[in-house]
Short mmCIF file of N, CA and C in Angstrom, two decimals:
data_model
loop_
_atom_site.label_atom_id
_atom_site.label_comp_id
_atom_site.label_asym_id
_atom_site.label_seq_id
_atom_site.Cartn_x
_atom_site.Cartn_y
_atom_site.Cartn_z
N ASP U 12 0.85 -1.17 -0.01
CA ASP U 12 -0.01 -0.01 0.00
C ASP U 12 0.90 1.23 0.00
N ALA U 13 0.96 1.92 -1.11
CA ALA U 13 1.85 3.07 -1.25
C ALA U 13 1.51 4.18 -0.27
N ALA U 14 0.24 4.45 -0.04
CA ALA U 14 -0.14 5.52 0.88
C ALA U 14 0.34 5.22 2.28
N ALA U 15 0.20 4.00 2.73
CA ALA U 15 0.66 3.61 4.06
C ALA U 15 2.18 3.72 4.17
N LEU U 16 2.88 3.34 3.12
CA LEU U 16 4.33 3.45 3.11
C LEU U 16 4.76 4.92 3.25
N ILE U 17 4.16 5.79 2.49
CA ILE U 17 4.49 7.21 2.56
C ILE U 17 4.13 7.78 3.94
N GLU U 18 2.98 7.41 4.48
CA GLU U 18 2.61 7.86 5.82
C GLU U 18 3.64 7.41 6.83
N GLY U 19 4.18 6.22 6.67
CA GLY U 19 5.22 5.72 7.56
C GLY U 19 6.48 6.56 7.46
N TYR U 20 6.89 6.90 6.25
CA TYR U 20 8.08 7.76 6.09
C TYR U 20 7.87 9.09 6.78
N LEU U 21 6.67 9.65 6.66
CA LEU U 21 6.39 10.96 7.22
C LEU U 21 6.18 10.92 8.74
N ALA U 22 6.03 9.75 9.31
CA ALA U 22 5.87 9.59 10.76
C ALA U 22 7.15 9.12 11.43
N GLU U 23 8.17 8.88 10.66
CA GLU U 23 9.41 8.30 11.18
C GLU U 23 10.08 9.25 12.18
N GLU U 24 10.13 8.85 13.42
CA GLU U 24 10.79 9.67 14.46
C GLU U 24 12.31 9.52 14.34
N GLY U 25 13.02 10.55 14.73
CA GLY U 25 14.47 10.49 14.73
C GLY U 25 15.15 10.91 13.45
N VAL U 26 14.38 11.04 12.38
CA VAL U 26 14.93 11.52 11.12
C VAL U 26 14.02 12.61 10.58
N TYR U 27 14.53 13.36 9.65
CA TYR U 27 13.73 14.41 9.00
C TYR U 27 12.54 13.76 8.34
N HIS U 28 11.33 14.24 8.67
CA HIS U 28 10.12 13.61 8.12
C HIS U 28 9.06 14.63 7.70
N GLU U 29 9.54 15.80 7.31
CA GLU U 29 8.62 16.80 6.75
C GLU U 29 8.24 16.35 5.34
N PRO U 30 7.11 16.84 4.83
CA PRO U 30 6.65 16.39 3.51
C PRO U 30 7.67 16.53 2.38
N ASP U 31 8.59 17.50 2.48
CA ASP U 31 9.55 17.66 1.40
C ASP U 31 10.67 16.62 1.41
N CYS U 32 10.64 15.66 2.35
CA CYS U 32 11.61 14.58 2.30
C CYS U 32 11.24 13.60 1.18
N ILE U 33 10.04 13.78 0.64
CA ILE U 33 9.56 12.95 -0.46
C ILE U 33 9.38 13.83 -1.68
N GLN U 34 9.92 13.38 -2.81
CA GLN U 34 9.77 14.10 -4.06
C GLN U 34 9.45 13.12 -5.17
N ILE U 35 8.61 13.57 -6.09
CA ILE U 35 8.24 12.78 -7.25
C ILE U 35 8.72 13.50 -8.49
N GLY U 36 9.51 12.80 -9.29
CA GLY U 36 10.00 13.38 -10.53
C GLY U 36 9.06 13.05 -11.69
N THR U 37 8.84 14.05 -12.52
CA THR U 37 7.97 13.84 -13.68
C THR U 37 8.68 14.22 -14.97
N ILE U 38 8.24 13.64 -16.05
CA ILE U 38 8.69 14.00 -17.39
C ILE U 38 7.45 14.17 -18.21
N ALA U 39 7.27 15.36 -18.77
CA ALA U 39 6.08 15.68 -19.58
C ALA U 39 4.79 15.36 -18.81
N GLY U 40 4.82 15.67 -17.50
CA GLY U 40 3.62 15.50 -16.69
C GLY U 40 3.37 14.07 -16.22
N GLU U 41 4.20 13.15 -16.61
CA GLU U 41 4.04 11.73 -16.20
C GLU U 41 5.04 11.39 -15.11
N GLY U 42 4.58 10.63 -14.10
CA GLY U 42 5.49 10.19 -13.04
C GLY U 42 6.64 9.41 -13.60
N ALA U 43 7.86 9.72 -13.14
CA ALA U 43 9.04 9.03 -13.63
C ALA U 43 9.89 8.49 -12.48
N ALA U 44 9.88 9.16 -11.33
CA ALA U 44 10.75 8.75 -10.24
C ALA U 44 10.12 9.10 -8.89
N PHE U 45 10.50 8.33 -7.89
CA PHE U 45 10.08 8.56 -6.51
C PHE U 45 11.34 8.58 -5.66
N LEU U 46 11.39 9.56 -4.75
CA LEU U 46 12.59 9.72 -3.91
C LEU U 46 12.18 10.09 -2.50
N CYS U 47 12.73 9.39 -1.53
CA CYS U 47 12.57 9.75 -0.13
C CYS U 47 13.95 9.80 0.47
N ALA U 48 14.35 10.97 0.99
CA ALA U 48 15.67 11.16 1.59
C ALA U 48 15.50 11.71 2.99
N GLN U 49 16.18 11.10 3.96
CA GLN U 49 15.98 11.48 5.36
C GLN U 49 17.30 11.52 6.11
N ALA U 50 17.48 12.59 6.91
CA ALA U 50 18.69 12.78 7.71
C ALA U 50 18.32 12.92 9.18
N ASP U 51 19.23 12.47 10.01
CA ASP U 51 19.15 12.66 11.46
C ASP U 51 20.00 13.92 11.72
N ARG U 52 19.33 15.03 11.98
CA ARG U 52 20.05 16.30 12.12
C ARG U 52 21.02 16.28 13.29
N GLU U 53 20.68 15.63 14.38
CA GLU U 53 21.56 15.61 15.55
C GLU U 53 22.82 14.84 15.30
N GLY U 54 22.71 13.65 14.74
CA GLY U 54 23.89 12.82 14.54
C GLY U 54 24.53 12.97 13.18
N GLY U 55 23.80 13.56 12.22
CA GLY U 55 24.33 13.74 10.87
C GLY U 55 24.19 12.51 9.98
N TRP U 56 23.73 11.39 10.53
CA TRP U 56 23.53 10.19 9.74
C TRP U 56 22.40 10.42 8.77
N CYS U 57 22.51 9.94 7.56
CA CYS U 57 21.44 10.17 6.57
C CYS U 57 21.41 9.01 5.55
N THR U 58 20.26 8.89 4.91
CA THR U 58 20.08 7.84 3.94
C THR U 58 19.03 8.23 2.91
N ILE U 59 19.14 7.68 1.75
CA ILE U 59 18.06 7.76 0.77
C ILE U 59 17.19 6.53 1.07
N THR U 60 16.10 6.81 1.73
CA THR U 60 15.21 5.76 2.22
C THR U 60 14.65 4.94 1.06
N PHE U 61 14.32 5.62 -0.03
CA PHE U 61 13.81 4.92 -1.20
C PHE U 61 14.10 5.74 -2.44
N LEU U 62 14.56 5.07 -3.48
CA LEU U 62 14.78 5.69 -4.78
C LEU U 62 14.21 4.71 -5.81
N GLY U 63 13.28 5.17 -6.59
CA GLY U 63 12.71 4.30 -7.61
C GLY U 63 12.45 5.03 -8.92
N ILE U 64 12.69 4.36 -10.00
CA ILE U 64 12.42 4.85 -11.35
C ILE U 64 11.34 3.94 -11.93
N VAL U 65 10.29 4.53 -12.54
CA VAL U 65 9.24 3.69 -13.12
C VAL U 65 9.86 2.85 -14.23
N PRO U 66 9.38 1.62 -14.42
CA PRO U 66 9.99 0.73 -15.42
C PRO U 66 10.14 1.33 -16.80
N GLU U 67 9.17 2.12 -17.24
CA GLU U 67 9.23 2.69 -18.61
C GLU U 67 10.39 3.68 -18.77
N ARG U 68 10.93 4.19 -17.67
CA ARG U 68 11.99 5.21 -17.73
C ARG U 68 13.36 4.69 -17.35
N ARG U 69 13.45 3.41 -17.00
CA ARG U 69 14.74 2.84 -16.60
C ARG U 69 15.66 2.76 -17.81
N GLY U 70 16.96 2.84 -17.54
CA GLY U 70 17.96 2.74 -18.61
C GLY U 70 18.15 4.03 -19.39
N GLN U 71 17.59 5.14 -18.90
CA GLN U 71 17.71 6.42 -19.59
C GLN U 71 18.60 7.42 -18.83
N GLY U 72 19.29 6.95 -17.80
CA GLY U 72 20.17 7.84 -17.03
C GLY U 72 19.50 8.66 -15.96
N LEU U 73 18.22 8.42 -15.71
CA LEU U 73 17.53 9.20 -14.68
C LEU U 73 18.02 8.91 -13.28
N GLY U 74 18.43 7.67 -13.05
CA GLY U 74 18.90 7.30 -11.72
C GLY U 74 20.03 8.19 -11.23
N THR U 75 20.94 8.57 -12.12
CA THR U 75 22.04 9.45 -11.76
C THR U 75 21.51 10.78 -11.23
N HIS U 76 20.56 11.37 -11.93
CA HIS U 76 20.01 12.66 -11.52
C HIS U 76 19.21 12.54 -10.23
N VAL U 77 18.43 11.48 -10.09
CA VAL U 77 17.61 11.31 -8.90
C VAL U 77 18.49 11.05 -7.69
N HIS U 78 19.55 10.24 -7.85
CA HIS U 78 20.48 9.97 -6.75
C HIS U 78 21.16 11.28 -6.31
N ARG U 79 21.62 12.06 -7.25
CA ARG U 79 22.25 13.35 -6.92
C ARG U 79 21.26 14.29 -6.24
N ARG U 80 19.99 14.29 -6.69
CA ARG U 80 18.98 15.10 -6.03
C ARG U 80 18.79 14.65 -4.59
N GLY U 81 18.83 13.35 -4.35
CA GLY U 81 18.75 12.83 -2.99
C GLY U 81 19.89 13.33 -2.13
N PHE U 82 21.11 13.35 -2.66
CA PHE U 82 22.25 13.88 -1.91
C PHE U 82 22.03 15.33 -1.55
N ALA U 83 21.54 16.12 -2.49
CA ALA U 83 21.28 17.55 -2.23
C ALA U 83 20.23 17.70 -1.14
N MET U 84 19.18 16.90 -1.18
CA MET U 84 18.14 16.97 -0.16
C MET U 84 18.73 16.64 1.22
N LEU U 85 19.59 15.65 1.29
CA LEU U 85 20.23 15.26 2.55
C LEU U 85 21.10 16.37 3.09
N ARG U 86 21.86 17.03 2.24
CA ARG U 86 22.69 18.17 2.68
C ARG U 86 21.79 19.27 3.24
N ASP U 87 20.70 19.55 2.55
CA ASP U 87 19.78 20.59 2.99
C ASP U 87 19.16 20.24 4.35
N GLN U 88 19.04 18.97 4.63
CA GLN U 88 18.47 18.53 5.90
C GLN U 88 19.51 18.46 7.02
N GLY U 89 20.77 18.75 6.72
CA GLY U 89 21.83 18.70 7.72
C GLY U 89 22.56 17.37 7.75
N GLY U 90 22.32 16.50 6.81
CA GLY U 90 22.99 15.20 6.78
C GLY U 90 24.46 15.35 6.46
N ARG U 91 25.29 14.53 7.13
CA ARG U 91 26.74 14.61 6.91
C ARG U 91 27.36 13.24 6.61
N SER U 92 26.76 12.16 7.07
CA SER U 92 27.35 10.84 6.93
C SER U 92 26.34 9.94 6.22
N TYR U 93 26.55 9.76 4.93
CA TYR U 93 25.60 9.00 4.11
C TYR U 93 25.78 7.50 4.26
N HIS U 94 24.67 6.81 4.44
CA HIS U 94 24.66 5.35 4.48
C HIS U 94 23.56 4.90 3.53
N GLY U 95 23.88 4.06 2.59
CA GLY U 95 22.89 3.56 1.66
C GLY U 95 23.03 2.06 1.49
N GLY U 96 22.07 1.48 0.83
CA GLY U 96 22.14 0.05 0.62
C GLY U 96 21.16 -0.38 -0.45
N THR U 97 21.39 -1.59 -0.96
CA THR U 97 20.52 -2.19 -1.93
C THR U 97 20.75 -3.69 -1.91
N SER U 98 19.92 -4.42 -2.59
CA SER U 98 20.11 -5.85 -2.64
C SER U 98 21.26 -6.17 -3.60
N ALA U 99 21.89 -7.31 -3.35
CA ALA U 99 23.05 -7.70 -4.16
C ALA U 99 22.71 -7.85 -5.65
N ASP U 100 21.47 -8.16 -5.96
CA ASP U 100 21.13 -8.36 -7.37
C ASP U 100 20.62 -7.11 -8.05
N ASN U 101 20.64 -5.95 -7.38
CA ASN U 101 20.21 -4.68 -7.99
C ASN U 101 21.43 -4.01 -8.64
N ALA U 102 21.79 -4.50 -9.80
CA ALA U 102 22.99 -4.04 -10.48
C ALA U 102 22.94 -2.55 -10.82
N ALA U 103 21.78 -2.04 -11.19
CA ALA U 103 21.68 -0.62 -11.56
C ALA U 103 21.99 0.27 -10.34
N MET U 104 21.45 -0.08 -9.18
CA MET U 104 21.70 0.76 -7.99
C MET U 104 23.15 0.61 -7.55
N ARG U 105 23.70 -0.57 -7.66
CA ARG U 105 25.11 -0.75 -7.30
C ARG U 105 26.00 0.11 -8.20
N ARG U 106 25.65 0.19 -9.51
CA ARG U 106 26.44 1.06 -10.41
C ARG U 106 26.30 2.53 -10.00
N LEU U 107 25.11 2.95 -9.57
CA LEU U 107 24.94 4.33 -9.13
C LEU U 107 25.83 4.62 -7.92
N PHE U 108 25.84 3.71 -6.96
CA PHE U 108 26.71 3.90 -5.79
C PHE U 108 28.16 4.07 -6.25
N GLU U 109 28.62 3.20 -7.12
CA GLU U 109 30.00 3.28 -7.61
C GLU U 109 30.26 4.59 -8.36
N ARG U 110 29.34 4.96 -9.23
CA ARG U 110 29.46 6.18 -10.02
C ARG U 110 29.60 7.43 -9.15
N HIS U 111 28.93 7.39 -7.99
CA HIS U 111 28.94 8.57 -7.11
C HIS U 111 29.95 8.46 -5.97
N GLY U 112 30.87 7.53 -6.09
CA GLY U 112 31.97 7.44 -5.14
C GLY U 112 31.61 6.78 -3.82
N CYS U 113 30.50 6.11 -3.74
CA CYS U 113 30.14 5.40 -2.51
C CYS U 113 30.94 4.11 -2.43
N ARG U 114 31.52 3.85 -1.29
CA ARG U 114 32.33 2.64 -1.12
C ARG U 114 31.60 1.64 -0.24
N PRO U 115 31.68 0.37 -0.58
CA PRO U 115 31.03 -0.64 0.26
C PRO U 115 31.64 -0.68 1.65
N LEU U 116 30.79 -0.80 2.63
CA LEU U 116 31.25 -0.91 4.00
C LEU U 116 31.12 -2.35 4.48
N ARG U 117 29.97 -2.95 4.23
CA ARG U 117 29.76 -4.35 4.56
C ARG U 117 28.67 -4.94 3.68
N GLU U 118 28.66 -6.23 3.64
CA GLU U 118 27.66 -6.94 2.86
C GLU U 118 26.82 -7.77 3.83
N LEU U 119 25.51 -7.66 3.68
CA LEU U 119 24.61 -8.39 4.53
C LEU U 119 24.02 -9.56 3.78
N ARG U 120 23.77 -10.62 4.48
CA ARG U 120 23.13 -11.78 3.87
C ARG U 120 21.84 -12.06 4.64
N GLU U 121 20.88 -12.48 3.90
CA GLU U 121 19.59 -12.83 4.52
C GLU U 121 19.50 -14.33 4.71
N TRP U 122 19.16 -14.72 5.91
CA TRP U 122 18.99 -16.13 6.24
C TRP U 122 17.54 -16.38 6.60
N ARG U 123 17.06 -17.53 6.22
CA ARG U 123 15.67 -17.86 6.55
C ARG U 123 15.61 -19.31 6.99
N ARG U 124 14.88 -19.54 8.05
CA ARG U 124 14.69 -20.89 8.55
C ARG U 124 13.43 -21.46 7.92
N GLU U 125 13.56 -22.55 7.26
CA GLU U 125 12.40 -23.21 6.65
C GLU U 125 11.66 -23.98 7.74
N PRO U 126 10.34 -24.05 7.60
CA PRO U 126 9.58 -24.82 8.60
C PRO U 126 10.02 -26.28 8.57
N ASN U 127 9.94 -26.90 9.73
CA ASN U 127 10.29 -28.32 9.80
C ASN U 127 9.31 -29.12 8.93
N PRO U 128 9.84 -30.06 8.17
CA PRO U 128 8.93 -30.88 7.36
C PRO U 128 8.10 -31.79 8.29
N THR U 129 6.96 -32.16 7.81
CA THR U 129 6.09 -33.04 8.58
C THR U 129 6.78 -34.42 8.67
N PRO U 130 6.93 -34.96 9.90
CA PRO U 130 7.58 -36.26 10.02
C PRO U 130 6.79 -37.34 9.30
N GLN U 131 7.49 -38.22 8.65
CA GLN U 131 6.88 -39.34 7.96
C GLN U 131 6.79 -40.52 8.92
N PRO U 132 5.65 -41.27 8.90
CA PRO U 132 5.54 -42.46 9.80
C PRO U 132 6.42 -43.58 9.38
#
């Protein structure tokens, strides 16, 4: 539910959560990108909470501009120490991080416990 997700971003305590932390990019009046950038003014920690390009606009270089816009928003919010992340299989976002000089700090792995199979008699 997109509305609930946005409401959650705007209710997030401890980080900047004014309505302008969310921006929607358009091209010729059509939605093209969604960006949510949030900084902790006291500690300076900041992140691009969400960056998305609509499928029809991917591969056109928009990610570079949207990512840079996110950095500008974070600076305006008082952010000083950027932390970002993406899934290992999101090659486009990983390229954006590299292009903008972001260096990997650590890699996280997701583990899941499968339910026990039903014992056979």
